């Protein structure tokens, strides 16, 4: 074994740790990943028939207000001037999202001023105005009024969670953005864009270092290779970014996740929906949204003879599914407390990333957390001899 550090998982968290460990700390780093590609869920590839770049695990839009993260990612890629805008198709009419003055006036066939729209929403919250609802359904009505909530949020959320919103905690939507202007930019961050050459090119540059050894199609839990759990445990520090319950062989039970099923189709038209993302909030449509990838890069000279769309279906994950979003129900939090204690008892193992910490992390959050781990855990150990306190799982 020639590694000073083993990183399990090549998503953005793992790649950031590996890149900093090699470039800043001059360490030999082994990255292993059970998949056949690097990049985790941010991986993209060109669709064979059309050449259109497809986000293999659903849409990934980069945005951040973190100056350090923005400076860091710009070492590996330039970004386009893409600004994410979402539309929603309700009862065969298309509205801009998130809910803004344009959505409100179109929905009510009115020309309300910002003050008039605010007063209307307050009135439509009815008896829930000024209260503290504990379920998602009532919280949604309180925040945006019953008509808008039932049109755009209720059934969409029900499809996402496969659960009646009355049975979901209010914390899922502690705030629903309503803009009393015509601004329909989806994100509010200072920086936003897509990597000019695509995500995979960016991520490959992060791993392109003589001190980084990438091993794909390699499972940490399979014996018989140099960087298996049995081979490295207690020998070298490990940054583990896989599912935390899997690391402990589900000793405290399975944590609950939502997953998505993606149905890709090539259509013989230049443009299917005129936008990158179209939500479908109505109960009689089984999917939650349709992605059309040509619109992520309008500057590219894609074919005019075909387009690629992807329908997204949401459901609870089962064994063997890709976990996307932590459910984080009370029973999950109880299990996570136990896994946190188990993680602290490991020998030189740091848990990170979305799966390793059971937290939903946007891309910029994963990168920021990885940079913090390097600063606060790995650098003191490798440059100053500080011991590594295992853990990283919070509850």
JSON list of C-alpha atoms in Angstrom, two decimals, residues 52 80-83 194 196 270-271 274-276 292-302 304:
[
{"chain": "A", "resi": 52, "resn": "UNK", "atom": "CA", "xyz": [-26.10, 16.37, -26.01]},
{"chain": "A", "resi": 80, "resn": "UNK", "atom": "CA", "xyz": [-20.96, 29.86, -18.27]},
{"chain": "A", "resi": 81, "resn": "UNK", "atom": "CA", "xyz": [-23.34, 32.73, -17.55]},
{"chain": "A", "resi": 82, "resn": "UNK", "atom": "CA", "xyz": [-26.24, 30.27, -17.20]},
{"chain": "A", "resi": 83, "resn": "UNK", "atom": "CA", "xyz": [-28.99, 31.51, -14.87]},
{"chain": "A", "resi": 194, "resn": "UNK", "atom": "CA", "xyz": [-22.40, 25.64, -15.43]},
{"chain": "A", "resi": 196, "resn": "UNK", "atom": "CA", "xyz": [-17.94, 25.37, -19.60]},
{"chain": "A", "resi": 270, "resn": "UNK", "atom": "CA", "xyz": [-35.23, 20.39, -31.99]},
{"chain": "A", "resi": 271, "resn": "UNK", "atom": "CA", "xyz": [-36.90, 21.69, -28.85]},
{"chain": "A", "resi": 274, "resn": "UNK", "atom": "CA", "xyz": [-38.32, 25.55, -24.40]},
{"chain": "A", "resi": 275, "resn": "UNK", "atom": "CA", "xyz": [-36.75, 25.42, -20.92]},
{"chain": "A", "resi": 276, "resn": "UNK", "atom": "CA", "xyz": [-34.25, 23.29, -18.98]},
{"chain": "A", "resi": 292, "resn": "UNK", "atom": "CA", "xyz": [-34.36, 19.03, -21.36]},
{"chain": "A", "resi": 293, "resn": "UNK", "atom": "CA", "xyz": [-30.58, 19.12, -21.44]},
{"chain": "A", "resi": 294, "resn": "UNK", "atom": "CA", "xyz": [-29.93, 21.16, -24.59]},
{"chain": "A", "resi": 295, "resn": "UNK", "atom": "CA", "xyz": [-31.13, 24.25, -22.70]},
{"chain": "A", "resi": 296, "resn": "UNK", "atom": "CA", "xyz": [-28.33, 24.00, -20.13]},
{"chain": "A", "resi": 297, "resn": "UNK", "atom": "CA", "xyz": [-25.86, 24.93, -22.86]},
{"chain": "A", "resi": 298, "resn": "UNK", "atom": "CA", "xyz": [-27.67, 27.08, -25.44]},
{"chain": "A", "resi": 299, "resn": "UNK", "atom": "CA", "xyz": [-24.31, 28.29, -26.77]},
{"chain": "A", "resi": 300, "resn": "UNK", "atom": "CA", "xyz": [-23.35, 24.80, -27.94]},
{"chain": "A", "resi": 301, "resn": "UNK", "atom": "CA", "xyz": [-24.00, 23.78, -31.52]},
{"chain": "A", "resi": 302, "resn": "UNK", "atom": "CA", "xyz": [-26.21, 20.77, -30.76]},
{"chain": "A", "resi": 304, "resn": "UNK", "atom": "CA", "xyz": [-31.43, 20.48, -34.56]}
]
